[in-house]
Coordinates of C-alpha atoms and ligand atoms in Angstrom, one line a residue:
M1 CA -78.1 -185.2 37.5
L2 CA -77.6 -181.9 35.7
I3 CA -74.2 -180.4 36.2
K4 CA -74.5 -176.6 36.4
E5 CA -72.1 -174.5 34.4
T6 CA -70.3 -172.3 36.9
G7 CA -67.4 -171.0 34.9
F8 CA -63.7 -171.4 35.7
K9 CA -63.0 -170.0 39.2
G10 CA -66.3 -168.1 39.1
N11 CA -65.7 -166.5 35.7
L12 CA -68.8 -167.3 33.7
L13 CA -67.1 -166.5 30.4
I14 CA -64.8 -169.4 30.7
R15 CA -66.1 -173.0 30.7
K16 CA -64.4 -175.1 33.4
A17 CA -62.8 -178.4 32.3
G18 CA -65.2 -181.4 32.8
I19 CA -68.3 -179.3 32.8
P20 CA -70.5 -179.5 29.7
P21 CA -71.9 -176.3 28.2
V22 CA -75.4 -175.1 29.0
G23 CA -77.6 -176.7 26.4
G24 CA -75.1 -179.5 25.8
F25 CA -73.4 -180.5 22.5
T26 CA -76.4 -180.7 20.3
P27 CA -76.0 -182.2 16.8
D28 CA -76.2 -178.7 15.3
R29 CA -73.5 -177.4 17.6
Q30 CA -71.3 -180.5 16.8
K31 CA -71.8 -179.7 13.1
E32 CA -70.8 -176.1 13.6
F33 CA -67.8 -177.1 15.7
I34 CA -66.5 -179.3 12.9
K35 CA -67.1 -176.6 10.3
C36 CA -65.1 -174.1 12.5
A37 CA -62.3 -176.7 12.9
T38 CA -62.0 -177.3 9.2
D39 CA -62.5 -173.7 8.1
P40 CA -60.5 -171.3 10.2
L41 CA -61.6 -168.3 8.2
Y42 CA -65.3 -169.1 8.8
F43 CA -64.4 -169.5 12.5
C44 CA -62.7 -166.0 12.5
R45 CA -65.5 -164.3 10.7
K46 CA -68.3 -165.8 12.7
Y47 CA -67.0 -166.2 16.2
V48 CA -63.8 -164.3 16.8
K49 CA -64.5 -160.9 18.3
I50 CA -62.0 -158.0 18.6
K51 CA -61.9 -154.6 20.0
H52 CA -62.9 -151.9 17.6
I53 CA -60.0 -149.5 17.1
D54 CA -62.1 -146.4 17.9
F55 CA -64.6 -147.6 20.4
E56 CA -64.4 -150.0 23.3
R57 CA -67.0 -152.2 21.7
K58 CA -66.4 -155.6 20.3
I59 CA -66.8 -156.4 16.6
L60 CA -66.4 -159.6 14.6
F61 CA -63.0 -160.1 13.2
K62 CA -63.1 -159.8 9.4
P63 CA -59.5 -160.3 8.4
R64 CA -58.1 -157.7 6.0
G65 CA -56.5 -158.9 2.8
Y66 CA -53.0 -159.0 4.2
Q67 CA -54.2 -160.6 7.5
L68 CA -55.8 -163.3 5.3
K69 CA -52.5 -163.8 3.5
M70 CA -50.8 -164.2 6.9
L71 CA -53.4 -166.6 8.1
E72 CA -53.2 -168.7 5.1
S73 CA -49.4 -168.8 5.1
I74 CA -49.4 -169.9 8.8
L75 CA -51.8 -172.7 8.0
K76 CA -50.0 -173.9 4.9
N77 CA -46.4 -173.3 5.7
R78 CA -44.1 -174.2 8.5
N79 CA -42.3 -170.9 8.7
T80 CA -43.6 -167.5 8.0
I81 CA -41.9 -164.1 8.4
S82 CA -43.8 -160.9 8.0
R83 CA -42.9 -157.2 7.9
W84 CA -45.7 -155.0 9.0
P85 CA -46.2 -151.3 9.7
R86 CA -47.3 -150.2 13.2
Q87 CA -50.8 -150.7 14.3
S88 CA -51.8 -152.8 11.4
G89 CA -53.3 -155.8 13.2
K90 CA -50.3 -158.1 13.8
T91 CA -51.2 -159.0 17.3
T92 CA -54.9 -159.6 16.3
V93 CA -54.1 -162.1 13.6
L94 CA -51.5 -163.9 15.6
A95 CA -54.0 -164.3 18.5
A96 CA -56.8 -165.5 16.2
V97 CA -54.5 -168.1 14.6
A98 CA -53.3 -169.3 18.0
L99 CA -56.9 -169.5 19.2
H100 CA -57.8 -171.8 16.3
Y101 CA -54.9 -174.1 16.8
L102 CA -55.5 -174.4 20.6
I103 CA -59.1 -175.2 20.4
F104 CA -59.2 -177.5 17.4
T105 CA -55.9 -179.4 17.9
R106 CA -55.2 -181.8 20.7
N107 CA -52.1 -181.3 22.8
Y108 CA -51.0 -178.3 20.8
S109 CA -48.4 -176.1 22.6
I110 CA -47.6 -172.5 21.6
L111 CA -44.9 -170.2 22.8
I112 CA -45.4 -166.5 22.2
A113 CA -42.3 -164.4 22.7
A114 CA -41.4 -160.8 22.2
H115 CA -38.5 -158.5 23.1
K116 CA -40.4 -157.5 26.2
G117 CA -42.6 -159.7 28.4
D118 CA -45.6 -157.3 28.3
K119 CA -45.5 -157.2 24.5
A120 CA -45.8 -161.0 24.5
Q121 CA -48.5 -160.8 27.2
E122 CA -50.5 -158.5 24.9
I123 CA -51.0 -161.4 22.5
V124 CA -52.0 -163.8 25.2
S125 CA -54.4 -161.3 26.6
A126 CA -55.9 -160.7 23.1
L127 CA -56.2 -164.4 22.8
Q128 CA -57.9 -164.7 26.1
D129 CA -60.3 -161.9 25.2
M130 CA -61.2 -163.8 22.0
F131 CA -61.6 -167.1 23.9
M132 CA -64.0 -165.5 26.4
E133 CA -66.2 -164.2 23.6
L134 CA -66.7 -167.6 22.2
P135 CA -70.0 -169.5 23.0
S136 CA -69.2 -172.0 25.8
W137 CA -69.9 -175.0 23.5
L138 CA -67.1 -173.8 21.2
Q139 CA -64.7 -173.4 24.0
Q140 CA -62.5 -176.2 25.3
G141 CA -62.9 -176.5 29.1
V142 CA -60.1 -174.6 30.9
T143 CA -57.8 -176.3 33.4
E144 CA -55.4 -173.4 34.1
W145 CA -55.9 -169.7 33.4
N146 CA -53.1 -167.2 34.2
K147 CA -52.1 -163.8 32.9
R148 CA -49.2 -165.3 31.0
S149 CA -50.4 -168.8 30.2
F150 CA -53.4 -171.1 30.0
K151 CA -54.2 -174.7 29.5
L152 CA -57.3 -176.4 28.0
E153 CA -58.8 -179.8 28.7
N154 CA -57.8 -181.1 25.2
G155 CA -54.2 -180.8 26.4
S156 CA -53.4 -177.7 24.4
R157 CA -51.5 -174.8 26.1
V158 CA -50.0 -171.5 25.5
K159 CA -47.3 -169.5 27.3
C160 CA -45.6 -166.2 26.8
S161 CA -42.2 -164.9 27.6
T162 CA -39.4 -162.6 26.5
T163 CA -37.4 -163.8 23.5
S164 CA -34.5 -165.5 25.1
T165 CA -32.9 -168.9 24.8
S166 CA -33.8 -169.8 28.3
S167 CA -37.5 -169.1 27.6
A168 CA -37.8 -172.0 25.3
R169 CA -35.4 -174.4 26.9
G170 CA -36.6 -177.6 28.4
D171 CA -40.0 -177.5 26.7
T172 CA -41.2 -178.5 23.3
Y173 CA -43.6 -176.4 21.3
N174 CA -45.6 -177.0 18.2
M175 CA -45.6 -173.3 17.3
I176 CA -43.4 -170.4 18.3
M177 CA -44.6 -166.9 17.6
L178 CA -42.0 -164.2 17.7
D179 CA -43.5 -160.8 17.8
E180 CA -41.5 -157.6 17.3
F181 CA -38.4 -159.7 16.5
A182 CA -36.5 -156.7 15.1
F183 CA -36.5 -155.3 18.6
V184 CA -34.7 -158.2 20.2
A185 CA -31.0 -157.4 20.9
A186 CA -28.8 -158.7 18.1
H187 CA -26.9 -161.3 20.0
V188 CA -30.0 -162.7 21.7
A189 CA -31.8 -162.9 18.3
E190 CA -28.9 -164.7 16.8
E191 CA -28.6 -167.1 19.7
F192 CA -32.3 -167.7 19.6
V193 CA -32.3 -168.5 15.9
K194 CA -29.3 -170.8 16.3
S195 CA -30.3 -172.7 19.4
V196 CA -34.1 -172.7 19.7
I197 CA -35.3 -172.7 16.1
P198 CA -33.4 -175.9 15.1
T199 CA -35.0 -177.8 18.0
V200 CA -38.4 -176.5 17.0
S201 CA -37.9 -177.2 13.4
S202 CA -37.0 -180.8 14.1
G203 CA -40.6 -181.5 15.0
K204 CA -42.4 -182.7 11.8
D205 CA -45.2 -180.1 11.7
S206 CA -43.9 -177.4 14.1
K207 CA -44.2 -173.8 13.0
I208 CA -42.3 -170.6 13.5
I209 CA -43.9 -167.3 12.9
I210 CA -41.9 -164.1 13.0
T211 CA -43.5 -160.7 12.8
S212 CA -42.1 -157.3 13.2
T213 CA -41.8 -153.7 12.1
P214 CA -38.2 -153.3 10.9
R215 CA -35.6 -151.7 13.0
G216 CA -32.3 -151.3 11.1
L217 CA -30.3 -154.0 9.4
N218 CA -30.3 -156.5 12.2
Y219 CA -31.1 -160.2 12.5
F220 CA -34.7 -159.7 11.6
Y221 CA -33.5 -158.1 8.4
K222 CA -31.1 -161.0 7.7
I223 CA -33.9 -163.6 7.9
W224 CA -36.2 -161.3 5.9
A225 CA -33.6 -160.7 3.2
E226 CA -32.9 -164.4 2.9
A227 CA -36.6 -165.2 2.9
T228 CA -37.3 -162.7 0.1
K229 CA -34.4 -164.0 -1.9
V230 CA -36.4 -167.3 -2.0
V231 CA -38.9 -165.7 -4.3
E232 CA -36.3 -164.5 -6.7
A233 CA -33.6 -167.2 -6.7
E234 CA -33.7 -171.0 -6.8
R235 CA -31.3 -171.2 -4.0
K236 CA -33.1 -171.1 -0.7
P237 CA -31.1 -169.7 2.2
N238 CA -34.0 -170.3 4.5
D239 CA -37.5 -171.7 4.3
F240 CA -39.4 -168.7 5.7
V241 CA -42.3 -167.5 3.6
P242 CA -42.2 -163.7 3.5
I243 CA -45.3 -161.6 3.8
A244 CA -44.9 -157.8 3.3
V245 CA -47.6 -155.5 4.4
E246 CA -47.4 -152.0 2.9
W247 CA -48.5 -148.9 4.8
N248 CA -51.3 -148.0 2.5
E249 CA -52.9 -151.5 2.7
V250 CA -54.1 -150.6 6.1
P251 CA -57.6 -149.0 6.0
G252 CA -57.6 -145.3 6.6
R253 CA -54.0 -144.8 5.7
D254 CA -53.7 -142.4 2.7
E255 CA -51.5 -139.6 1.7
A256 CA -53.1 -137.3 4.2
F257 CA -52.3 -139.7 7.0
K258 CA -48.7 -140.0 5.7
E259 CA -48.3 -136.2 5.7
S260 CA -49.7 -135.7 9.1
M261 CA -47.4 -138.5 10.6
I262 CA -44.4 -137.0 8.9
K263 CA -45.3 -133.6 10.2
Q264 CA -45.8 -134.9 13.7
H265 CA -42.9 -137.3 14.0
G266 CA -40.5 -136.7 11.2
K267 CA -39.5 -138.5 8.1
N268 CA -37.3 -141.1 9.8
F269 CA -40.0 -142.2 12.1
W270 CA -42.4 -142.5 9.1
E271 CA -39.9 -144.5 7.1
Q272 CA -39.2 -147.0 9.8
E273 CA -42.5 -147.3 11.6
F274 CA -44.9 -147.2 8.7
A275 CA -43.0 -147.4 5.4
C276 CA -41.1 -150.4 6.9
A277 CA -37.8 -149.3 5.5
F278 CA -34.9 -151.2 6.9
I279 CA -32.9 -148.1 7.6
G280 CA -30.2 -148.3 10.1
S281 CA -31.2 -147.6 13.7
S282 CA -28.2 -145.3 13.9
Q283 CA -25.5 -144.0 11.7
T284 CA -23.6 -146.9 10.2
L285 CA -20.1 -146.4 8.9
I286 CA -21.1 -147.9 5.5
D287 CA -24.1 -146.2 3.9
S288 CA -27.3 -148.2 4.5
S289 CA -28.2 -148.2 0.8
K290 CA -24.9 -150.1 0.2
L291 CA -25.5 -152.4 3.2
L292 CA -28.8 -153.3 1.8
V293 CA -27.4 -154.7 -1.4
M294 CA -24.4 -156.5 -0.1
V295 CA -25.0 -160.2 -0.6
A296 CA -23.2 -163.0 1.0
M297 CA -21.9 -166.1 -0.8
D298 CA -21.2 -169.5 0.6
P299 CA -17.5 -170.1 1.3
I300 CA -15.8 -172.7 -0.8
K301 CA -14.5 -174.4 2.3
E302 CA -15.5 -174.0 5.9
T303 CA -14.6 -175.3 9.3
E304 CA -15.7 -174.0 12.7
E305 CA -13.0 -171.3 12.7
T306 CA -12.2 -170.8 9.1
R307 CA -14.0 -169.6 6.0
V308 CA -12.3 -169.8 2.6
Y309 CA -13.6 -167.8 -0.3
A310 CA -10.6 -168.3 -2.7
E311 CA -7.6 -170.6 -2.6
P312 CA -4.1 -169.0 -3.0
Q313 CA -3.4 -168.4 -6.7
P314 CA 0.1 -168.3 -8.2
H315 CA 1.5 -164.8 -8.7
H316 CA -1.3 -163.2 -6.7
V317 CA -0.5 -160.7 -3.9
Y318 CA -2.1 -161.0 -0.6
A319 CA -2.3 -158.9 2.6
M320 CA -3.5 -160.2 6.0
T321 CA -4.8 -158.2 8.9
V322 CA -5.0 -159.6 12.4
D323 CA -7.2 -158.3 15.2
V324 CA -6.1 -159.9 18.4
A325 CA -8.8 -160.5 21.1
E326 CA -8.4 -158.8 24.4
G327 CA -8.4 -162.1 26.0
L328 CA -11.4 -161.5 28.3
G329 CA -13.5 -164.1 26.5
G330 CA -16.4 -162.9 24.4
D331 CA -14.5 -161.3 21.6
F332 CA -12.7 -163.2 18.7
S333 CA -9.2 -163.1 17.4
V334 CA -9.5 -162.6 13.6
A335 CA -7.1 -163.1 10.7
M336 CA -8.4 -161.9 7.4
V337 CA -6.6 -162.4 4.1
F338 CA -7.2 -160.0 1.2
D339 CA -6.3 -160.6 -2.5
V340 CA -4.8 -157.2 -3.4
T341 CA -3.5 -158.3 -6.8
A342 CA -5.9 -156.2 -8.8
S343 CA -8.8 -153.9 -8.1
P344 CA -11.3 -154.6 -6.7
Y345 CA -9.7 -156.2 -3.7
R346 CA -11.3 -159.3 -2.2
V347 CA -11.6 -161.0 1.2
V348 CA -10.4 -164.5 0.4
Y349 CA -9.9 -166.1 3.8
I350 CA -11.1 -165.6 7.3
Y351 CA -9.9 -167.2 10.6
Q352 CA -12.1 -166.3 13.5
D353 CA -11.7 -167.9 16.9
R354 CA -12.8 -167.0 20.4
Y355 CA -10.8 -169.6 22.2
I356 CA -7.3 -169.6 20.6
D357 CA -4.5 -168.9 22.9
T358 CA -2.5 -165.8 22.1
M359 CA 0.6 -167.9 22.1
A360 CA -0.7 -170.1 19.4
L361 CA -1.7 -167.2 17.1
P362 CA 1.7 -166.3 15.7
G363 CA 2.3 -169.9 14.4
L364 CA -1.1 -169.9 12.8
I365 CA -0.6 -166.5 11.1
F366 CA 2.8 -167.7 9.9
E367 CA 1.1 -170.8 8.3
I368 CA -1.7 -168.8 6.7
G369 CA 0.8 -166.1 5.5
R370 CA 3.1 -168.7 3.9
R371 CA 0.1 -170.4 2.2
Y372 CA -1.1 -167.1 0.7
N373 CA 2.2 -166.4 -1.1
N374 CA 3.9 -164.8 1.8
A375 CA 1.2 -162.3 2.5
M376 CA 2.2 -159.0 4.1
V377 CA 0.8 -159.1 7.6
L378 CA -0.5 -156.3 9.7
V379 CA -1.2 -157.1 13.4
E380 CA -3.2 -154.8 15.6
S381 CA -0.9 -154.4 18.5
N382 CA -3.1 -152.9 21.2
F383 CA -3.6 -156.4 22.6
G384 CA -1.4 -158.2 20.0
Q385 CA 2.0 -156.7 20.5
M386 CA 3.3 -160.0 21.7
V387 CA 1.8 -161.8 18.7
A388 CA 3.4 -159.3 16.3
D389 CA 6.8 -159.6 18.2
I390 CA 6.8 -163.4 18.2
L391 CA 5.8 -163.5 14.5
W392 CA 8.7 -161.3 13.7
R393 CA 11.3 -162.5 16.2
D394 CA 10.7 -166.2 16.7
F395 CA 9.1 -167.1 13.4
Q396 CA 11.2 -164.6 11.5
Y397 CA 8.3 -163.9 9.2
E398 CA 9.8 -161.3 7.0
H399 CA 6.5 -159.8 5.7
V400 CA 5.4 -158.3 9.0
I401 CA 4.5 -154.7 8.7
F402 CA 6.1 -152.3 11.1
T403 CA 4.9 -148.9 12.2
E404 CA 6.3 -145.9 13.8
R405 CA 4.6 -143.1 15.6
A406 CA 4.2 -139.8 13.6
V407 CA 4.6 -137.5 16.5
K408 CA 3.8 -133.9 15.8
I409 CA 2.2 -132.7 19.0
P410 CA 4.7 -132.1 21.8
G411 CA 4.1 -133.7 25.1
G412 CA 2.2 -136.8 26.0
F413 CA 4.3 -139.1 23.9
K414 CA 7.3 -141.1 25.0
V415 CA 8.9 -140.9 21.6
G416 CA 10.8 -137.6 21.3
W417 CA 11.1 -135.2 18.4
G418 CA 12.8 -136.6 15.4
S419 CA 13.5 -139.9 17.0
K420 CA 12.3 -143.0 15.3
R421 CA 11.1 -146.2 16.7
Q422 CA 9.6 -148.9 14.6
V423 CA 7.6 -151.7 16.1
P424 CA 5.9 -154.7 14.4
G425 CA 2.2 -154.2 14.2
V426 CA 0.0 -151.1 14.5
Q427 CA -1.6 -149.5 17.5
M428 CA -5.1 -148.5 16.6
N429 CA -5.4 -145.1 18.2
K430 CA -8.1 -142.6 17.3
T431 CA -6.3 -141.3 14.2
A432 CA -5.5 -144.7 12.9
K433 CA -9.0 -145.8 13.4
H434 CA -10.3 -142.6 11.7
I435 CA -8.1 -143.3 8.7
G436 CA -9.0 -147.0 8.6
C437 CA -12.7 -146.3 8.8
T438 CA -12.7 -143.5 6.2
T439 CA -10.7 -145.6 3.7
L440 CA -12.8 -148.7 4.4
K441 CA -16.0 -146.8 3.8
S442 CA -14.7 -145.5 0.6
L443 CA -13.4 -148.9 -0.6
I444 CA -16.7 -150.7 0.1
E445 CA -19.1 -148.0 -1.2
N446 CA -17.1 -147.7 -4.4
D447 CA -17.0 -151.5 -5.0
Q448 CA -13.3 -151.6 -4.5
L449 CA -13.5 -154.3 -1.9
I450 CA -15.5 -157.4 -2.3
I451 CA -16.8 -159.1 0.8
D452 CA -18.7 -162.4 0.5
D453 CA -18.7 -163.3 4.1
D454 CA -22.1 -163.4 5.7
K455 CA -20.8 -162.7 9.3
T456 CA -18.6 -159.8 8.1
I457 CA -21.5 -158.2 6.3
E458 CA -23.7 -158.7 9.3
E459 CA -21.1 -157.0 11.5
L460 CA -20.9 -154.1 9.1
R461 CA -24.6 -153.6 9.5
R462 CA -24.1 -153.1 13.2
F463 CA -21.0 -151.0 12.9
A464 CA -22.1 -147.6 13.7
V465 CA -21.2 -144.4 15.4
K466 CA -20.7 -145.2 19.1
K467 CA -19.6 -142.5 21.5
K468 CA -17.0 -140.7 19.5
S469 CA -15.9 -143.4 17.2
Y470 CA -17.3 -146.4 15.3
A471 CA -18.0 -149.8 17.0
A472 CA -20.7 -152.5 17.0
E473 CA -24.0 -151.2 18.3
T474 CA -24.3 -154.6 20.0
G475 CA -22.3 -157.8 19.9
N476 CA -18.9 -158.3 18.4
D477 CA -17.0 -156.2 15.9
D478 CA -13.8 -158.1 15.4
L479 CA -14.4 -158.8 11.7
A480 CA -15.2 -155.2 11.1
M481 CA -12.1 -154.2 12.9
A482 CA -10.0 -156.5 10.7
L483 CA -11.5 -154.6 7.8
V484 CA -10.7 -151.2 9.4
L485 CA -7.1 -152.4 9.8
F486 CA -7.1 -153.2 6.1
G487 CA -8.5 -149.8 5.4
W488 CA -5.7 -148.2 7.3
L489 CA -3.1 -150.4 5.5
S490 CA -4.4 -149.6 2.1
E491 CA -4.3 -145.9 2.9
Q492 CA -0.6 -146.2 3.7
G493 CA 0.3 -146.8 0.1
Y494 CA 1.7 -150.1 1.0
V495 CA -0.7 -152.1 -0.9
K496 CA -0.6 -150.1 -4.0
H497 CA 3.2 -150.2 -4.2
Q498 CA 3.2 -154.0 -3.8
T499 CA 0.8 -154.4 -6.6
D500 CA 0.8 -151.5 -8.8
V501 CA -2.9 -151.1 -8.4
N502 CA -3.8 -147.7 -7.2
V503 CA -7.3 -148.1 -5.9
R504 CA -7.1 -145.0 -3.8
A505 CA -6.3 -142.8 -6.8
S506 CA -9.3 -143.9 -8.7
I507 CA -11.7 -143.1 -5.9
A508 CA -9.8 -140.4 -4.2
N509 CA -12.3 -137.6 -4.6
L510 CA -15.5 -139.6 -4.8
N511 CA -17.5 -139.1 -1.6
K512 CA -14.6 -137.2 0.0
Q513 CA -16.8 -134.4 1.4
R514 CA -19.4 -136.8 2.6
I515 CA -16.9 -139.0 4.3
D516 CA -15.2 -136.1 6.0
N517 CA -18.4 -134.7 7.2
Q518 CA -19.5 -138.0 8.6
M519 CA -16.2 -138.8 10.2
L520 CA -16.2 -135.5 11.9
V521 CA -18.9 -136.8 14.1
A522 CA -16.2 -138.6 15.9
Y523 CA -14.5 -135.4 17.0
R524 CA -16.7 -132.5 17.0
N525 CA -18.1 -132.9 20.5
D526 CA -14.9 -132.5 22.4
G527 CA -13.1 -130.1 20.1
I528 CA -9.9 -131.9 21.0
P529 CA -7.8 -132.8 17.9
P530 CA -7.1 -136.5 17.5
D531 CA -3.7 -137.7 18.6
T532 CA -1.4 -138.4 15.8
G533 CA -1.4 -141.8 14.3
P534 CA 1.2 -144.4 13.3
V535 CA 2.7 -144.6 9.8
A536 CA 3.4 -147.9 8.2
A537 CA 6.9 -149.0 7.7
S538 CA 8.1 -152.3 6.5
S539 CA 10.3 -155.0 8.0
A540 CA 12.7 -154.4 5.1
N541 CA 13.8 -150.8 5.4
D542 CA 11.9 -149.0 2.6
D543 CA 11.0 -145.7 4.3
W544 CA 11.3 -143.9 1.0
L545 CA 8.2 -145.6 -0.1
L546 CA 6.1 -143.9 2.5
K547 CA 7.7 -140.5 2.5
E548 CA 7.5 -140.1 -1.2
N549 CA 4.1 -141.2 -1.9
D550 CA 1.9 -141.0 1.1
P551 CA 0.4 -138.1 3.0
E552 CA 1.3 -138.0 6.6
P553 CA -1.6 -138.7 8.9
D554 CA -1.1 -135.2 10.3
S555 CA -2.6 -133.7 7.2
I556 CA -6.0 -135.0 8.3
Y557 CA -5.5 -133.5 11.7
L558 CA -4.7 -130.2 10.1
D559 CA -7.7 -130.5 7.9
D560 CA -9.8 -131.1 10.9
L561 CA -8.4 -128.0 12.6
D562 CA -9.2 -126.0 9.6
R563 CA -12.7 -127.2 9.5
W564 CA -13.3 -126.7 13.2
E565 CA -12.3 -123.1 12.7
R566 CA -14.5 -122.6 9.8
H567 CA -17.6 -124.3 11.3
G568 CA -16.9 -123.1 14.8
W569 CA -16.7 -126.7 16.2
Ligands
ATP601 N1 -59.4 -156.9 10.6 C1 -59.5 -155.9 11.4 N2 -60.6 -155.1 11.4 C2 -60.9 -154.1 12.2 N3 -60.0 -153.8 13.2 C3 -58.9 -154.5 13.3 C4 -58.6 -155.6 12.4 N4 -57.4 -156.1 12.8 C5 -57.0 -155.4 13.8 N5 -57.8 -154.4 14.2 C6 -57.7 -153.4 15.3 O1 -56.6 -152.6 15.0 C7 -56.0 -152.2 16.2 C8 -54.5 -152.6 16.1 O2 -54.4 -154.0 16.0 P1 -53.2 -154.8 16.6 O3 -52.9 -154.4 18.1 O4 -53.4 -156.2 16.3 O5 -52.0 -154.2 15.7 P2 -50.4 -154.3 15.8 O6 -50.0 -154.3 14.4 O7 -50.1 -155.5 16.7 O8 -50.0 -153.0 16.6 P3 -48.6 -152.6 17.3 O9 -47.8 -152.2 16.1 O10 -49.0 -151.5 18.2 O11 -48.1 -153.9 17.9 C9 -56.7 -153.0 17.3 O12 -57.6 -152.1 17.9 C10 -57.4 -154.1 16.6 O13 -58.6 -154.5 17.3
MG602 MG1 -48.8 -155.7 18.4

C-alpha cells in the first residue's frame, strides 16, 4: 500500500516522521544524500535557501569568504569565537551549519542561546525556513515542530533559549551556539562560561560557537582577547579559534557606506557596530586604549581565595589596602598588597573572599601584613571600622593607617572647627573616592602601577561612570575599590615618604587636565561641591609628614569651585 505524504500536521513543506518522501529514496537521491552529508559546502550551495536581503524572495546560499571560514572552523574545531559587524550574515551561517549537523548526524543536540530569547529564536526560525526549503527526500522526518525547538526522526534536536545557566542545566548538548554573546550581562556570561561550558567541553566532540558584535571590554572581549593571543603566543589561554570579520568584507560596504552610517548614527555607533572596536560601552575610569593592552599573568601561587604574584622580598616595602564587604552576601572582602619599594609599584598579593566573617578578617590582615615585612595597612572603614579597630586595638598592629577628617565646610559634620580626631582606617566619601580614582587612573595610565591579576583587570574594564561616581557597570567592584584605596593612599604622600620613591612627582602634570575634566563628570550635575575628605595620619604620630608635603584635599574642592565658576557648571 502506498503511504501518502501529508506533511507534519498538515504542513506539506515538512515531511512527517515515518512517512517516506514522494518518489521514494531512489539510488540517485541516496547518492546525493551522501554527497551532501560528506560535503557541507556542496549542500549549502545546492540546497540551502535564504531570504535575499532586498527582496522577499529566496536565493541559494552561497557563503561569502568569511562565512566559509566560519563554516570550516566549526566543522574542524571544537570551539570557535567570531567577531562580526552588524548584518553580515552571522545568523545565516549559524543556521546553515546547525541544519547540516541536525540532518546528517544521528542524535545530535544543539542549544542556541542569545541574550534575548527572540534573538535565539531568530536562528531557529532561519533554520526552520531552510529546512522547509529542502526537498522532502533530503529532510529527516519531523517528530516535533515548535517555534523554539524541533526534533527529527534521526533523534537530532534543537532548542533555543536565553543565555543563562539554567537554560543549559539538566541537558546535554553536542553543540552550543551563543549568538550576540557580548550583550549578555557580565555576571551571567561569566557564570555561563564557568558552569556550562566545562560540562559541554567534557563531551569528546562537543562544540561551542560564540558569535557577536563587540560591546565594550566585557566577557566576550576577554574570551576573544585570549583566543587571539593563541595566534601570537605559544601559551594557549583558551582553545577558541578566532574569526574576525572586517566591515569592508561584507559586499556593498565601502567608504561611501561608512560615511553615510557615520553621518546618520555618529562615529561611536560606527566604531562599535561596524568597525567592531571593543570600545567601552560607557566611560571607564581607565582609558580604554590602556585597558585593551593590559595583559594578565598567571599567579605564582593560587588558592580559592588568594592569588600571589610575588613572595615577600627582604628590604622591600609593602602597603596593603582592605575593602571590607558590606556583609549582605554578594560582594567580596578584599585585601590587596602592593610592593611600593620602587617605581613602578606592583600588586603582589590578593586575598578575595565572599564568605569570610568580619571578625576573622583582622587576624588574617595581621598575618598577611606581618608576612609582607609589616606592610602599612589601610582599611576602608565604611563597613570595616570594626576590622580596623580590632586590628589596631586587639592585634596591636602598629602599621595601621589612621585618618582624620579635614573639615572646612561648617555644618553637617560632628567634628568641630580645629578639633582633631584620628581613627584607624579611612571612610571613602565622595572626596576620598575622587582622589583615589584620579590617582589610580594616573598611576595605571602612566605605567606606574603593574597589575597582573586577571580578575582585577576585568573589573577595571567594567569600572565606569555610574550615577555621579565610578562603580562597576555590572557585577562586583571590590578589587577595583581596593585599587582606589591605594590610589588615595599614594596621593597622601604616605607611600613616597616610606620609600623615597616619588611616583606622583614624575607624573604630576601628565594627563592632569584630562583627568580633571573627566572626574568633573562626577560633580557637575548637581553643582554641589563634594564634602571634604579624610587625610591620612599614621598610628605613630607623624603629622608633620602630611602637613609639610601634601596638599590638603580641600585644594581640589577649591579647584572645582573655580572651574564651576569659569564653565558655568
Ligand atoms: N552569503 C550571503 N549571500 C547573500 N545574502 C546573505 C548571505 N548571508 C546572509 N545574507 C543575508 O543578509 C541578511 C543579514 O543576514 P543575517 O541576519 O544572517 O545577519 P546577522 O549578522 O545575523 O545580522 P544581525 O547583526 O542583525 O544579527 C539576511 O537577509 C541574509 O539573508
Ligand atoms: Mg543575527
